[in-house]
Amino acid sequence: MAWYEECIFRYAEYNIFSISESGPGPGVADCSDGQISNITEFEEILDTAMTELINNTTSSTSSNFASSKMKFGSHEHLYSFVQCTPDISRQSCRSCLYNALLSATTLGSECSIVMIFYESCQLRYNTTGPFLTNAPSTPNTPPALPPSPAPSRAPVIAKAPLTRNKTSSNVAVIAAIAVCASVGLLALCAFFCVCLFRKKPTQASRDGPPKLSAVVLLDGGVKSDVDGLGETEFEQYNFKTLRIATKDFSDENMLGEGGFGIVYKGTLKNGQQLAIKRLSGGTSGQGTKEFMTEARILAKLQHRNLVKLVGFCSERDEKLLVYEFMSNSSLDRFLFDPLKQPLLDWITRKTITVGIARGLQYLHEDSRLTIIHRDLKPGNILLDNEMTPKIADFGLAKLFERAQKFGNTIRIAGTQGYMAPEYLTTGDYSDKSDVYSYGIMLLEIISGQKNRMSRQTPPKEDLSIQAWRLWNEERSFEITDPILLDNCPRVEVLRNIQIGLLCVQPNAEERPPMTAVVLMLTCAVDLPFPAAPIMSSAQFNMPMNYSGTQQSSVDRSSTKSVTRSFDVTHALHPIPR
C-alpha cells in the first residue's frame, strides 16, 4: 500500500472492499520548520477545523473527502485535509477519522506538518500550504480523474506489498511485472528507510507491543526531545491484548470510574501490570474531547509527580489510554478510610503534600505550556508502592501559553468542595484555581477530614472556615488528625495549616503561586497571615449550567493575561532554623 498526495495505491490477496480498517498506520510529523508559536490558539483552531471536516466528509452529500483553510495568529493559516475510501459507510469513515485524529495528538500536534495514514482513511494538516490546490475547500462532487500516467511525486510512505496469486494470462503477467517492478522498488526503498532507523528490539520489547515515537520526521529520523521535555515514546497496543490483560474488562479488575472512562487493572503475559482507561461506550462528543485532552497533555509531560502515560489503543470505536500501574491506588482510599488512615504517618503525609506541590509547580511554571488541572482532589492523586504521589486525570485540564494565566467558561465543571469561589460564581479559572484546590487537600491531609459539603440550614461549617477559626483562636491542634499528634513536629503541623489557609483565601490574587508554596513547605521562611474565608463554598449559588463532578466545560472559553499580586520576595522572609 502506498499513499500519494493525489491518490492511494493498494492491492492485497484478500477482500479489501467495504471493510473499514483503521488499525495502527504510519504517521508523520515534521518539526523541521519549527513548532507552532501559539499552541493554545492553534489547538482550538485545529479542533474546530477537524470537527467541521469530519462532519462534512461523513455527510450524505459528501464525496468522502474535504479540505479547509483557517486563519490563526496574525498571518498564519492552518491547511487541513481528511479523506475516506468511498467503499466504507459514513459511520465507519467517522470512526476511522477520529482514530486518526487521536493518533495525531500523540505524534505531536505542535509540529507544522502532521499526516496520519490508515487503510480506510487519512488525515493531514500543516501550516505551509494547501494540500490540493486545484480542489474546492469542501467539494460536493468528486474531482475528475486524471489520465493514467504515473504520479509525478514519490509516495509519502509505503507498506511492503502482499504476495499475490499466480495467473495464466500473459497480459496479466506483463501488467503484474510492470506494477510490481515500480511498486516493489518504492516499497523496497521504504523498507530500507524503516530498517535503517529502527532500534534493535530488546528481550523485554519482544514480549510487548512496538513503541511509537512521539515525533517522526519526514526524512525518517526520530525527534526524541519534544518541547524540551525529554524522550517521548509510547507503546501502541492492540485491543485484543488489553482485553485479555483485563480479563475482558471484568468488574473484579475495575480500579475506578471517571467522567469519560473506566479504569481497569491489566496484566500482560510477561507479568507487567498496567492501568487501562477505556472510553465509555456511548460517550458523548464531550467525553471524546476530554479523552483527547488527556492524551494530548500526558504525551507532552514527564515529571515524577505526574502519572505516566505508557501507551494507547485506537481501533475502530475503541479508544484506550494505558498508564503505569499505581499499586496503592489513590490518596482518598487511605485518607478517608479509618483502617488505612494510620498508615499515613507524618513523614508520609509530608512527602505527599510536597510531591503534589512540586507536580503542580511543574504544570504551572516549569513546563513549556501552563497547564491548569481544574479537578484536583485526593481521588485524582495516585500513590505508587513507595507512596510517591502522582497527579492524574487531566480530562478537564486547560493549556495556556506562558503569558496566559486566566480563562473563563460558561459551564462549571469539577468536584464540589474543591472548586475555587471565583470559578463557582463567575466561571473564571487560572493557576490560582488549582492553588485553592491544593489548599483544601492540604487541610484534609493534616486533619484527616473530608471537606464535606452541606446545604443544611444553617449550613454546616466547611473545613476551610473551621481551620481558619481554630487557627485564629490558636487552637489548630483541635483540627489536626489525632493520629499525628503524638508523632509529629507540632510546629510543622501549624505551618502546614497556615499554608493551607493561604491557598484558600477568597481573593485569587492573594493566593501564593505554587513556586512559593513549595518554598514554604520545604524552607524555614516567615509566612504571611491568611485572610478569613468569607463564606462556606456550600453557600455559593450553584450556576444553572453546573456540570457535576467530572463533566467538562468547554463550550465557549476565553483566555487572557493576569498579573499576580502575591509577591514572593516581599511575603516570604527567611528566618533561621
XYZ file of C-alpha atoms in Angstrom:
577
model
C 0.000 0.000 0.000
C 1.286 3.475 -0.922
C -0.083 6.951 -0.239
C 0.407 9.771 -2.745
C -0.879 13.310 -2.455
C -3.197 12.686 -5.402
C -4.226 9.071 -4.774
C -3.834 5.873 -2.767
C -2.477 2.667 -4.304
C -3.379 -0.651 -2.685
C -3.709 -4.320 -3.504
C -3.987 -7.475 -1.390
C -4.754 -11.178 -1.653
C -7.908 -10.782 0.437
C -11.111 -8.778 0.035
C -10.499 -5.132 0.955
C -13.760 -3.607 -0.247
C -16.472 -2.261 2.101
C -14.328 -3.235 5.081
C -13.247 -0.436 7.390
C -9.653 -0.810 8.560
C -8.425 1.817 10.980
C -5.794 -0.088 12.855
C -2.352 1.367 13.571
C -0.994 3.003 10.437
C 2.053 5.092 9.591
C 2.207 8.620 10.935
C 4.461 11.507 10.012
C 5.171 14.734 11.871
C 7.658 17.319 10.648
C 9.020 19.908 13.075
C 11.953 20.912 10.870
C 10.303 24.250 10.048
C 9.886 25.000 13.729
C 6.999 24.460 16.099
C 3.718 26.302 16.358
C 4.269 29.506 18.332
C 0.789 29.935 19.839
C -0.062 26.319 20.638
C -3.214 27.166 22.630
C -4.901 29.084 19.815
C -3.626 26.574 17.261
C -5.152 23.576 19.050
C -8.514 25.338 19.335
C -8.457 26.110 15.591
C -7.346 22.541 14.847
C -10.206 21.049 16.881
C -12.699 23.313 15.103
C -11.296 22.539 11.656
C -11.179 18.775 12.169
C -14.688 18.617 13.619
C -16.019 20.546 10.617
C -14.105 18.448 8.093
C -15.138 15.135 9.643
C -18.779 16.244 9.670
C -18.533 17.382 6.039
C -16.800 14.196 4.943
C -19.442 11.967 6.558
C -22.491 13.963 5.430
C -24.997 12.476 2.989
C -23.794 14.757 0.158
C -20.105 14.203 0.771
C -17.552 12.959 -1.743
C -15.594 11.231 1.035
C -13.027 13.987 1.390
C -12.828 17.611 2.474
C -10.208 20.306 2.907
C -10.153 23.667 4.619
C -8.074 26.764 5.252
C -8.425 28.621 8.565
C -6.525 31.656 9.807
C -4.867 31.754 13.217
C -2.498 34.249 14.733
C -1.681 37.427 12.852
C -0.697 35.959 9.479
C -0.619 32.151 9.710
C -3.063 29.665 8.202
C -3.970 26.070 9.014
C -4.497 23.838 5.979
C -6.370 20.610 6.724
C -7.412 17.606 4.665
C -9.301 14.404 5.515
C -10.364 11.549 3.254
C -12.045 8.148 3.477
C -12.152 5.432 0.868
C -15.535 5.556 -0.922
C -16.445 1.926 -0.194
C -16.966 2.250 3.593
C -20.026 3.550 5.443
C -20.306 7.088 6.804
C -20.164 5.781 10.386
C -17.028 3.751 9.626
C -15.490 6.807 7.982
C -16.215 8.949 11.043
C -14.725 6.340 13.387
C -11.613 5.963 11.226
C -11.005 9.725 11.092
C -11.447 10.162 14.846
C -8.939 7.360 15.417
C -6.544 9.156 13.069
C -7.066 12.402 14.983
C -6.226 10.629 18.254
C -3.024 9.302 16.680
C -2.183 12.823 15.506
C -2.358 14.161 19.068
C 0.157 11.563 20.263
C 2.502 12.275 17.355
C 2.924 15.948 18.178
C 0.220 18.461 17.320
C 2.654 21.352 17.820
C 4.570 20.472 14.638
C 3.964 22.383 11.404
C 3.172 19.241 9.368
C 1.303 16.153 10.618
C -0.033 13.284 8.477
C -1.778 10.071 9.565
C -2.421 7.231 7.106
C -4.815 4.335 7.672
C -6.034 1.731 5.195
C -9.517 3.282 5.070
C -8.778 6.948 5.710
C -6.142 9.615 6.016
C -5.818 12.904 7.895
C -3.347 15.709 7.269
C -2.750 19.252 8.382
C 0.026 21.797 8.020
C 0.812 25.497 8.146
C 2.949 25.595 4.993
C 0.411 25.433 2.161
C -2.736 23.735 0.822
C -2.716 20.017 0.066
C -4.955 20.108 -3.001
C -4.508 23.414 -4.808
C -6.989 22.509 -7.538
C -9.716 21.191 -5.253
C -12.516 23.216 -3.659
C -12.499 23.568 0.116
C -15.456 21.287 0.700
C -16.307 19.605 -2.620
C -19.790 18.286 -3.317
C -18.692 16.228 -6.324
C -15.585 14.105 -6.726
C -12.815 15.623 -8.803
C -12.391 14.302 -12.321
C -9.867 11.503 -12.511
C -6.697 12.481 -14.383
C -5.317 10.414 -17.245
C -3.441 7.324 -16.261
C 0.218 8.401 -16.322
C 2.169 7.535 -13.213
C 2.098 10.141 -10.450
C 4.979 12.566 -10.575
C 5.602 12.534 -6.850
C 7.004 9.723 -4.793
C 4.693 8.160 -2.218
C 4.781 9.594 1.279
C 5.132 6.176 2.829
C 4.506 2.609 1.682
C 3.893 -0.828 3.103
C 5.526 -3.941 1.688
C 3.102 -5.484 -0.821
C 1.442 -8.781 -0.029
C 2.085 -11.874 -2.103
C -0.492 -12.248 -4.862
C -1.844 -15.306 -6.665
C -0.435 -16.504 -9.999
C -2.408 -16.051 -13.219
C -2.271 -17.880 -16.527
C -2.968 -14.754 -18.529
C 0.118 -13.417 -20.312
C -1.364 -9.931 -20.280
C -1.918 -10.154 -16.557
C 1.639 -11.378 -16.069
C 3.091 -8.483 -18.075
C 0.929 -5.991 -16.187
C 1.864 -7.586 -12.896
C 5.568 -7.354 -13.696
C 5.265 -3.676 -14.590
C 3.272 -2.848 -11.480
C 5.382 -4.945 -9.139
C 8.608 -3.521 -10.546
C 7.607 0.067 -9.832
C 5.757 -0.540 -6.592
C 8.313 -3.054 -5.377
C 11.131 -0.573 -5.883
C 9.269 2.045 -3.870
C 8.383 -0.472 -1.169
C 11.995 -1.660 -1.008
C 13.218 1.920 -0.501
C 10.664 2.475 2.223
C 11.615 -0.845 3.847
C 15.309 0.073 3.994
C 14.464 3.538 5.377
C 12.424 1.960 8.146
C 15.076 -0.639 8.919
C 17.814 1.980 8.974
C 16.216 3.928 11.812
C 14.535 1.134 13.710
C 16.055 0.173 17.055
C 17.006 -3.418 17.635
C 14.393 -4.933 19.938
C 15.484 -5.971 23.381
C 14.212 -9.121 25.022
C 11.722 -7.036 27.005
C 10.399 -5.318 23.914
C 9.901 -8.642 22.152
C 7.356 -9.522 24.806
C 5.358 -6.326 24.325
C 3.982 -4.176 21.525
C 6.200 -1.905 19.436
C 6.875 1.627 20.590
C 5.620 4.579 18.575
C 7.857 7.621 18.740
C 6.054 10.837 19.538
C 7.508 12.752 16.601
C 8.751 11.078 13.422
C 10.371 13.397 10.910
C 9.655 13.242 7.189
C 13.263 12.371 6.446
C 12.959 9.204 8.542
C 14.727 10.484 11.621
C 13.318 10.393 15.111
C 12.852 13.508 17.248
C 13.302 12.263 20.800
C 13.079 15.552 22.689
C 9.663 17.167 22.422
C 9.375 20.713 23.796
C 12.466 20.104 25.900
C 10.513 17.607 27.989
C 12.663 14.586 27.244
C 12.144 11.498 25.103
C 8.506 10.724 24.425
C 7.758 7.178 23.284
C 4.517 5.283 23.620
C 3.585 1.700 23.021
C 0.698 1.145 20.650
C -1.340 -1.787 21.968
C -3.926 -3.758 20.081
C -7.360 -4.093 21.614
C -7.184 -7.876 21.927
C -4.068 -7.641 24.118
C -5.734 -5.196 26.510
C -8.971 -7.189 26.612
C -7.054 -10.307 27.655
C -4.973 -8.324 30.167
C -8.119 -7.044 31.922
C -9.997 -10.370 31.722
C -12.436 -8.879 29.240
C -12.709 -5.675 31.305
C -14.185 -7.561 34.231
C -15.631 -5.847 37.292
C -13.040 -7.508 39.527
C -10.308 -5.659 37.612
C -12.038 -2.272 37.787
C -9.979 0.340 39.655
C -12.239 3.371 39.348
C -14.517 5.392 37.117
C -14.134 8.927 35.798
C -16.225 11.264 33.707
C -15.319 9.743 30.353
C -13.977 6.295 31.106
C -13.495 3.367 33.442
C -10.010 2.409 34.665
C -9.063 -1.272 34.850
C -6.051 -3.144 36.135
C -4.372 -5.143 33.402
C -1.636 -7.768 33.498
C 0.276 -8.623 30.323
C 1.608 -12.084 29.549
C 5.085 -11.021 30.676
C 3.677 -10.061 34.100
C 3.768 -6.284 33.595
C 0.891 -4.542 35.373
C -0.862 -1.567 33.801
C -3.765 0.776 34.458
C -6.030 0.944 31.404
C -8.606 3.686 30.906
C -11.309 2.753 28.407
C -13.505 5.424 26.847
C -17.023 4.566 27.960
C -19.332 3.180 25.291
C -21.912 5.671 24.135
C -19.843 8.546 25.487
C -20.797 11.924 24.061
C -18.528 14.056 21.935
C -17.645 15.889 25.139
C -16.253 12.681 26.644
C -14.230 12.084 23.494
C -12.805 15.605 23.752
C -11.782 15.030 27.387
C -10.149 11.763 26.344
C -8.218 13.568 23.602
C -7.244 16.355 26.020
C -5.737 13.881 28.467
C -3.839 12.069 25.715
C -2.511 15.342 24.311
C -1.335 16.668 27.685
C 0.233 13.493 29.034
C 2.032 12.976 25.718
C 3.922 16.210 26.408
C 4.651 15.907 30.130
C 7.207 13.985 32.146
C 7.585 14.505 35.886
C 7.961 12.121 38.809
C 4.797 13.546 40.403
C 2.590 13.166 37.313
C 1.084 9.858 36.261
C 2.967 8.391 33.304
C 1.243 7.525 30.035
C 2.940 4.454 28.566
C 0.717 3.671 25.597
C -2.624 3.811 23.880
C -5.007 1.822 21.706
C -7.232 3.143 18.935
C -9.111 0.521 16.941
C -12.454 1.218 15.295
C -14.737 2.541 18.063
C -12.405 1.539 20.907
C -10.141 4.166 22.464
C -7.954 3.361 25.477
C -5.105 5.032 27.334
C -2.531 2.890 29.148
C -0.739 4.175 32.258
C 1.819 2.936 34.726
C 0.092 0.938 37.462
C -0.129 2.556 40.894
C -0.145 -0.249 43.454
C -1.513 1.893 46.300
C -4.472 3.257 44.385
C -5.440 6.850 45.221
C -4.948 9.125 48.218
C -8.619 9.166 49.214
C -8.522 5.377 49.740
C -6.059 5.958 52.608
C -7.021 9.380 53.884
C -10.720 8.703 54.441
C -10.560 5.011 55.370
C -10.350 4.527 59.182
C -8.492 1.244 58.694
C -5.828 2.637 56.335
C -5.528 6.134 57.775
C -2.982 5.065 60.462
C -0.602 4.095 57.626
C -0.282 7.793 56.803
C 2.250 8.899 59.387
C 3.654 12.432 59.415
C 6.631 11.663 57.153
C 4.365 10.022 54.573
C 1.882 12.895 54.620
C 4.663 15.441 54.273
C 6.095 13.512 51.322
C 2.667 13.506 49.689
C 1.962 17.213 50.217
C 5.381 18.268 48.902
C 5.146 15.884 45.933
C 1.738 17.208 44.877
C 3.019 20.780 45.201
C 6.031 20.034 43.009
C 3.851 18.377 40.397
C 1.633 21.469 40.293
C 4.666 23.751 40.143
C 5.788 21.839 37.062
C 2.368 22.194 35.421
C 2.073 25.907 36.200
C 5.653 27.138 35.927
C 8.220 24.669 34.632
C 6.674 23.058 31.544
C 6.703 24.869 28.204
C 2.956 25.460 28.460
C 0.968 26.489 31.512
C -1.478 23.707 32.369
C -4.453 24.249 34.678
C -5.714 20.917 36.020
C -9.173 22.118 37.212
C -10.095 18.904 39.063
C -7.571 18.395 41.845
C -8.806 16.194 44.688
C -7.497 13.193 46.665
C -9.210 10.800 44.252
C -7.018 12.144 41.439
C -3.769 11.728 43.392
C -2.370 8.238 42.781
C 0.222 6.561 45.022
C 2.923 4.137 43.913
C 4.429 1.379 46.039
C 6.632 3.936 47.843
C 3.655 6.277 48.449
C 5.020 8.806 45.950
C 2.087 10.958 44.782
C 1.211 11.237 41.080
C -1.303 13.773 39.776
C -3.757 12.079 37.396
C -6.946 12.638 35.364
C -6.309 15.570 33.021
C -9.640 15.394 31.185
C -10.718 18.870 32.356
C -7.295 20.488 32.031
C -6.634 23.667 30.063
C -3.421 24.600 28.252
C -2.191 28.196 28.146
C 0.759 29.946 26.593
C 3.346 31.149 29.103
C 1.889 34.688 29.138
C -1.671 33.434 29.628
C -2.841 32.583 33.121
C -6.563 33.181 33.079
C -9.643 31.774 31.341
C -13.409 31.815 31.572
C -16.082 29.237 30.841
C -19.873 29.281 30.822
C -20.101 25.669 32.033
C -18.825 24.959 35.521
C -17.179 21.573 35.986
C -15.198 19.907 38.730
C -15.849 18.490 42.185
C -17.795 20.346 44.847
C -15.669 21.226 47.834
C -12.517 21.702 45.751
C -13.585 24.411 43.297
C -12.421 27.976 43.907
C -15.123 30.562 44.722
C -14.403 32.735 41.666
C -14.761 29.669 39.447
C -18.091 28.727 41.003
C -19.591 32.201 40.789
C -18.230 33.610 37.512
C -16.580 30.737 35.625
C -13.131 32.346 35.952
C -10.256 29.875 36.295
C -6.487 30.242 36.483
C -3.477 28.616 38.102
C -4.825 30.097 41.364
C -7.886 27.832 40.984
C -5.553 24.851 41.302
C -3.855 26.539 44.271
C -7.243 26.716 46.020
C -7.882 23.011 45.373
C -4.417 22.206 46.700
C -5.128 24.202 49.873
C -8.293 22.194 50.538
C -6.365 18.942 50.029
C -3.582 20.126 52.343
C -6.114 20.837 55.103
C -7.700 17.414 54.507
C -4.326 15.667 54.729
C -3.460 17.396 58.028
C -6.907 16.955 59.585
C -7.807 13.539 58.192
C -11.253 15.014 57.485
C -13.091 15.342 54.203
C -14.291 18.805 53.222
C -17.913 17.753 53.394
C -20.377 19.978 51.612
C -23.744 20.637 53.192
C -26.832 22.606 52.215
C -28.356 22.393 55.664
C -29.963 25.465 57.254
C -27.925 26.841 58.844
C -25.161 25.419 56.632
C -22.555 23.185 58.211
C -19.168 24.830 58.700
C -16.824 23.604 55.995
C -13.216 22.610 56.565
C -11.526 25.856 55.497
C -13.699 28.030 57.784
C -13.267 25.623 60.688
C -9.489 25.546 60.177
C -9.232 29.350 59.990
C -11.393 29.839 63.104
C -9.315 27.420 65.167
C -6.043 28.813 63.791
C -7.152 32.365 64.639
C -8.026 31.204 68.171
C -4.652 29.389 68.464
C -6.426 26.042 68.772
C -5.255 24.475 65.486
C -4.413 21.156 67.113
C -8.134 20.575 67.582
C -8.475 20.081 63.821
C -5.288 18.020 63.478
C -5.662 14.281 62.894
C -5.229 12.662 66.350
C -3.021 10.010 64.737
C -0.384 12.694 64.117
C -0.349 14.486 67.458
C 1.995 12.131 69.293
C 4.434 11.563 66.413
C 4.928 14.825 64.553
C 6.765 18.156 64.909
C 3.902 20.369 66.060
C 5.494 23.497 64.631
C 5.456 21.918 61.161
C 1.819 20.919 61.545
C 0.877 24.502 62.409
C 2.859 25.788 59.417
C 1.074 23.395 57.072
C -2.319 24.521 58.339
C -1.306 28.149 57.791
C -0.050 27.345 54.268
C -3.350 25.632 53.506
C -5.241 28.722 54.688
C -3.088 30.956 52.468
C -4.005 28.775 49.485
C -7.771 29.012 50.099
C -8.003 32.784 50.535
C -11.142 34.152 48.831
C -9.212 36.625 46.651
C -7.446 34.587 43.966
C -4.648 37.127 43.517
C -3.727 36.855 47.204
C -3.107 33.115 46.960
C 0.568 32.202 46.581
C 1.826 30.647 43.334
C 2.918 27.025 43.599
C 6.577 28.082 43.458
C 6.039 29.940 46.736
C 4.041 27.043 48.198
C 6.934 24.628 47.571
C 9.289 27.130 49.202
C 7.010 27.443 52.242
C 6.769 23.662 52.612
C 10.480 22.951 52.302
C 12.234 26.014 53.762
C 12.115 27.888 57.045
C 10.507 31.101 55.850
C 8.184 33.501 57.580
C 4.560 33.178 56.476
C 2.011 35.923 55.773
C -1.259 35.987 57.676
C -4.116 34.426 55.705
C -7.358 36.278 55.060
C -10.524 34.858 56.574
C -12.838 32.862 54.309
C -15.915 34.986 53.657
C -18.386 32.105 53.459
C -18.681 28.389 53.057
C -18.403 27.261 49.459
C -21.583 25.296 50.086
C -23.433 28.608 50.299
C -22.498 29.742 46.806
C -25.373 29.725 44.389
C -24.511 26.885 42.049
C -24.913 28.013 38.429
C -27.763 26.514 36.457
C -25.238 25.091 33.993
C -23.108 23.327 36.636
C -21.984 20.079 35.068
C -21.320 17.894 38.079
C -18.276 16.146 39.428
C -16.496 15.112 36.256
C -18.137 16.912 33.365
C -16.045 19.229 31.256
C -16.774 22.853 30.480
C -15.533 23.653 27.029
C -18.479 25.168 25.161
C -17.013 28.657 24.967
C -13.898 29.788 26.744
C -11.572 32.730 26.568
C -8.037 33.316 27.719
C -6.275 36.474 28.742
C -3.320 37.611 30.797
C -3.422 38.312 34.500
C -0.773 39.739 36.812
C -0.202 38.079 40.161
C -0.344 40.326 43.189
C 1.324 37.794 45.523
C 4.951 38.929 45.747
C 7.149 36.078 46.933
C 10.133 38.303 47.693
C 8.093 40.563 49.968
C 5.790 37.992 51.530
C 8.438 35.428 52.451
C 11.289 36.439 54.719
C 13.904 33.776 55.519
C 14.258 33.018 59.206
C 16.860 30.846 60.985
C 16.007 27.234 61.644
